[in-house]
């Protein structure tokens, strides 16, 4: 069964450093997403991406965040200057239709900011 | 603004059916009901979705009441591997509100021997 692959599985970074979280969505999917989950809290939507541009973003997704699809397979989330409160599990997801069903999520990257 | 209400936790014996309720009394005409689950700290996993008819797939059945104000996810023969947090989500795929899944706190299902 096709999978969404995320790397690294765990990243530790110092406050103020830039991090890039990487995702390889399912190859024939057209819609891509990033979500995050702070330990013990809800899964929160960050951003959706379609046709090489952001289609929607949440209030969390401020100027410190950016997404990119640099080639035909990778989808990245960059945090420019990490804060302690950015510590969370970050999930990438992809979907063929963007209609709410059949989203495939990756296993996540646990980001720890120290 | 919560669009769905779910019990925080439920228990189910292995081999028995797990019936997980969801209240969505303010659901609008074009909004679908989606169910996802999250096993431990893994990424959420899609289970099933529906508009007004009952739906069944290899994982589960979804029963939506005639007035669409509530639904029940049924795992017919729960196993230990079904222990997870189950999320009921509503959204309209035609206006885009379904595109960004809005997760609530869900129901933590514990399947026991």
Short mmCIF file of C-alpha atoms in Angstrom, two decimals:
data_model
loop_
_atom_site.label_atom_id
_atom_site.label_comp_id
_atom_site.label_asym_id
_atom_site.label_seq_id
_atom_site.Cartn_x
_atom_site.Cartn_y
_atom_site.Cartn_z
CA UNK A 1 0.00 0.00 0.00
CA UNK A 2 1.40 3.44 -0.92
CA UNK A 3 2.83 5.45 1.97
CA UNK A 4 3.67 9.03 2.81
CA UNK A 5 7.28 9.12 3.94
CA UNK A 6 8.60 11.71 6.38
CA UNK A 7 12.18 12.41 7.34
CA UNK A 8 13.70 12.70 9.82
CA UNK A 9 11.61 10.83 12.35
CA UNK A 10 13.05 12.92 15.15
CA UNK A 11 14.90 16.22 15.05
CA UNK A 12 16.38 18.18 17.89
CA UNK A 13 17.30 21.79 17.22
CA UNK A 14 18.33 24.83 19.17
CA UNK A 15 15.98 27.74 19.56
CA UNK A 16 16.43 30.23 16.75
CA UNK A 17 17.72 27.68 14.26
CA UNK A 18 16.08 26.88 10.96
CA UNK A 19 14.67 23.43 10.35
CA UNK A 20 13.36 21.74 7.25
CA UNK A 21 10.98 18.82 7.58
CA UNK A 22 10.73 16.63 4.54
CA UNK A 23 7.89 14.59 3.11
CA UNK A 24 7.43 12.40 0.08
CA UNK A 25 3.70 12.28 -0.68
CA UNK A 26 2.02 9.50 -2.63
CA UNK A 27 3.02 9.93 -6.24
CA UNK A 28 -0.36 10.44 -7.90
CA UNK A 29 -1.81 12.64 -5.16
CA UNK A 30 -2.39 16.31 -5.93
CA UNK A 31 -3.17 17.84 -2.53
CA UNK A 32 -0.62 18.13 0.24
CA UNK A 33 -0.92 19.14 3.86
CA UNK A 34 1.02 19.76 7.02
CA UNK A 35 -0.47 19.26 10.45
CA UNK A 36 1.08 19.40 13.87
CA UNK A 37 0.28 17.89 17.24
CA UNK A 38 1.73 19.28 20.42
CA UNK A 39 2.14 16.53 22.99
CA UNK A 40 -1.21 15.69 24.56
CA UNK A 41 -3.14 18.11 22.37
CA UNK A 42 -5.25 18.00 19.23
CA UNK A 43 -4.01 17.48 15.71
CA UNK A 44 -3.96 20.99 14.19
CA UNK A 45 -4.09 21.98 10.54
CA UNK A 46 -1.20 24.15 9.38
CA UNK A 47 -1.36 24.48 5.60
CA UNK A 48 -2.71 22.95 2.41
CA UNK A 49 -0.95 23.04 -0.94
CA UNK A 50 -2.31 22.43 -4.42
CA UNK A 51 -1.12 23.23 -7.90
CA UNK A 52 2.17 24.57 -6.58
CA UNK A 53 0.69 27.10 -4.25
CA UNK A 54 -0.76 27.41 -0.79
CA UNK A 55 -4.53 26.98 -0.93
CA UNK A 56 -5.22 27.57 2.76
CA UNK A 57 -3.26 28.22 5.94
CA UNK A 58 -4.11 28.47 9.59
CA UNK A 59 -3.28 31.22 12.06
CA UNK A 60 -0.42 29.06 13.30
CA UNK A 61 1.23 29.22 9.88
CA UNK A 62 2.81 32.65 10.25
CA UNK A 63 5.80 34.22 8.47
CA UNK A 64 8.17 31.85 10.22
CA UNK A 65 6.71 28.94 8.27
CA UNK A 66 6.98 28.17 4.59
CA UNK A 67 6.29 25.20 2.34
CA UNK A 68 7.79 24.16 -0.91
CA UNK A 69 7.53 21.44 -3.48
CA UNK A 70 11.02 21.73 -4.92
CA UNK A 71 10.66 18.84 -7.36
CA UNK A 72 8.05 16.34 -8.41
CA UNK A 73 8.29 14.22 -5.31
CA UNK A 74 9.25 16.18 -2.20
CA UNK A 75 7.14 18.49 -0.06
CA UNK A 76 8.92 20.43 2.66
CA UNK A 77 8.01 22.51 5.67
CA UNK A 78 10.54 25.09 6.78
CA UNK A 79 10.54 26.86 10.12
CA UNK A 80 12.91 29.81 9.88
CA UNK A 81 13.65 30.57 13.50
CA UNK A 82 12.39 27.89 15.81
CA UNK A 83 10.81 28.64 19.18
CA UNK A 84 10.33 26.37 22.15
CA UNK A 85 6.60 26.27 21.40
CA UNK A 86 7.29 24.79 17.97
CA UNK A 87 8.13 21.52 19.67
CA UNK A 88 5.54 19.07 18.36
CA UNK A 89 4.92 16.13 16.08
CA UNK A 90 4.56 17.32 12.51
CA UNK A 91 2.51 15.22 10.12
CA UNK A 92 2.50 15.45 6.36
CA UNK A 93 -0.54 14.19 4.46
CA UNK A 94 -1.53 13.82 0.86
CA UNK A 95 -4.82 13.27 -0.93
CA UNK A 96 -5.89 12.56 -4.51
CA UNK A 97 -8.99 14.77 -4.30
CA UNK A 98 -8.75 17.15 -1.35
CA UNK A 99 -12.31 16.37 -0.39
CA UNK A 100 -11.73 15.08 3.13
CA UNK A 101 -11.68 11.35 2.48
CA UNK A 102 -8.80 9.03 1.90
CA UNK A 103 -6.09 11.28 3.22
CA UNK A 104 -2.86 9.41 3.84
CA UNK A 105 -0.73 10.69 6.69
CA UNK A 106 2.93 10.05 7.28
CA UNK A 107 4.34 8.74 10.53
CA UNK A 108 5.45 12.20 11.55
CA UNK A 109 8.58 14.07 12.53
CA UNK A 110 8.99 14.77 16.20
CA UNK A 111 10.58 18.20 16.49
CA UNK A 112 12.16 19.11 19.80
CA UNK A 113 13.37 22.68 20.22
CA UNK A 114 15.80 23.18 23.11
CA UNK B 1 -16.66 26.12 17.64
CA UNK B 2 -17.05 22.38 17.99
CA UNK B 3 -19.08 20.85 15.19
CA UNK B 4 -18.99 17.34 16.62
CA UNK B 5 -19.35 15.87 20.10
CA UNK B 6 -17.88 12.51 21.03
CA UNK B 7 -17.52 10.69 24.35
CA UNK B 8 -13.95 11.04 25.63
CA UNK B 9 -13.41 7.33 26.14
CA UNK B 10 -14.94 3.89 25.62
CA UNK B 11 -13.96 0.32 26.33
CA UNK B 12 -14.69 -2.72 24.22
CA UNK B 13 -13.89 -6.40 24.67
CA UNK B 14 -11.85 -7.99 21.93
CA UNK B 15 -14.02 -9.75 19.38
CA UNK B 16 -17.06 -7.65 20.20
CA UNK B 17 -18.46 -4.84 18.11
CA UNK B 18 -17.30 -1.36 19.02
CA UNK B 19 -19.95 1.29 18.49
CA UNK B 20 -18.58 4.82 18.59
CA UNK B 21 -21.17 7.61 18.61
CA UNK B 22 -20.84 11.11 17.28
CA UNK B 23 -23.22 14.01 17.60
CA UNK B 24 -23.25 16.60 14.82
CA UNK B 25 -26.56 18.34 15.36
CA UNK B 26 -25.61 21.46 13.39
CA UNK B 27 -24.51 19.59 10.27
CA UNK B 28 -25.53 21.31 7.05
CA UNK B 29 -26.97 19.73 3.93
CA UNK B 30 -23.74 19.34 1.98
CA UNK B 31 -21.51 18.34 4.86
CA UNK B 32 -20.14 14.84 4.99
CA UNK B 33 -19.16 12.87 8.07
CA UNK B 34 -15.57 11.59 8.08
CA UNK B 35 -13.96 9.19 10.53
CA UNK B 36 -10.25 8.96 11.15
CA UNK B 37 -8.30 7.27 13.90
CA UNK B 38 -4.90 7.78 15.46
CA UNK B 39 -3.09 4.80 16.90
CA UNK B 40 -0.77 5.90 19.68
CA UNK B 41 1.30 8.78 18.24
CA UNK B 42 1.16 7.68 14.62
CA UNK B 43 -0.34 9.78 11.85
CA UNK B 44 -4.14 9.72 11.59
CA UNK B 45 -5.63 7.01 9.43
CA UNK B 46 -8.73 7.39 7.25
CA UNK B 47 -11.53 4.96 8.07
CA UNK B 48 -14.75 5.85 6.28
CA UNK B 49 -17.01 8.73 5.28
CA UNK B 50 -20.63 9.30 4.29
CA UNK B 51 -23.31 11.85 3.51
CA UNK B 52 -26.63 10.29 4.46
CA UNK B 53 -26.64 6.64 3.46
CA UNK B 54 -25.06 3.99 5.59
CA UNK B 55 -21.62 3.02 4.38
CA UNK B 56 -19.46 -0.06 4.83
CA UNK B 57 -15.92 -0.87 3.87
CA UNK B 58 -13.33 -3.39 4.92
CA UNK B 59 -12.54 -1.49 8.09
CA UNK B 60 -15.89 -0.37 9.46
CA UNK B 61 -19.52 0.59 8.97
CA UNK B 62 -20.95 4.06 9.30
CA UNK B 63 -24.55 4.52 10.34
CA UNK B 64 -25.97 8.02 9.90
CA UNK B 65 -29.37 8.84 11.39
CA UNK B 66 -32.14 9.94 9.07
CA UNK B 67 -32.01 13.51 10.37
CA UNK B 68 -28.20 13.39 10.00
CA UNK B 69 -27.70 14.87 13.44
CA UNK B 70 -25.70 11.92 14.69
CA UNK B 71 -23.77 8.92 13.46
CA UNK B 72 -22.18 5.74 14.75
CA UNK B 73 -18.96 4.14 13.63
CA UNK B 74 -19.07 0.38 14.02
CA UNK B 75 -15.99 -1.83 14.19
CA UNK B 76 -17.68 -5.22 13.87
CA UNK B 77 -15.04 -7.36 15.58
CA UNK B 78 -12.68 -5.17 17.54
CA UNK B 79 -9.11 -6.35 18.06
CA UNK B 80 -6.35 -5.03 20.31
CA UNK B 81 -4.91 -3.26 17.26
CA UNK B 82 -8.06 -1.12 17.08
CA UNK B 83 -7.10 0.61 20.32
CA UNK B 84 -6.80 4.24 19.20
CA UNK B 85 -8.34 7.69 19.33
CA UNK B 86 -11.25 7.93 16.89
CA UNK B 87 -12.16 11.27 15.37
CA UNK B 88 -15.50 12.22 13.86
CA UNK B 89 -15.16 15.21 11.52
CA UNK B 90 -17.72 17.04 9.40
CA UNK B 91 -16.99 19.13 6.34
CA UNK B 92 -18.26 20.19 2.95
CA UNK B 93 -16.09 18.94 0.10
CA UNK B 94 -17.70 21.40 -2.31
CA UNK B 95 -16.87 24.57 -0.38
CA UNK B 96 -13.50 23.33 0.78
CA UNK B 97 -14.24 23.03 4.49
CA UNK B 98 -13.64 19.30 4.22
CA UNK B 99 -10.22 19.86 2.71
CA UNK B 100 -8.60 20.92 5.95
CA UNK B 101 -9.64 18.27 8.44
CA UNK B 102 -10.50 19.83 11.80
CA UNK B 103 -9.70 17.32 14.50
CA UNK B 104 -11.40 17.49 17.87
CA UNK B 105 -10.44 15.52 20.94
CA UNK B 106 -12.06 12.31 19.69
CA UNK B 107 -12.96 9.13 21.55
CA UNK B 108 -10.20 7.04 23.05
CA UNK B 109 -11.22 3.42 22.42
CA UNK B 110 -9.54 0.83 24.58
CA UNK B 111 -9.96 -2.75 23.39
CA UNK B 112 -9.33 -5.27 26.14
CA UNK B 113 -8.87 -9.03 26.32
#
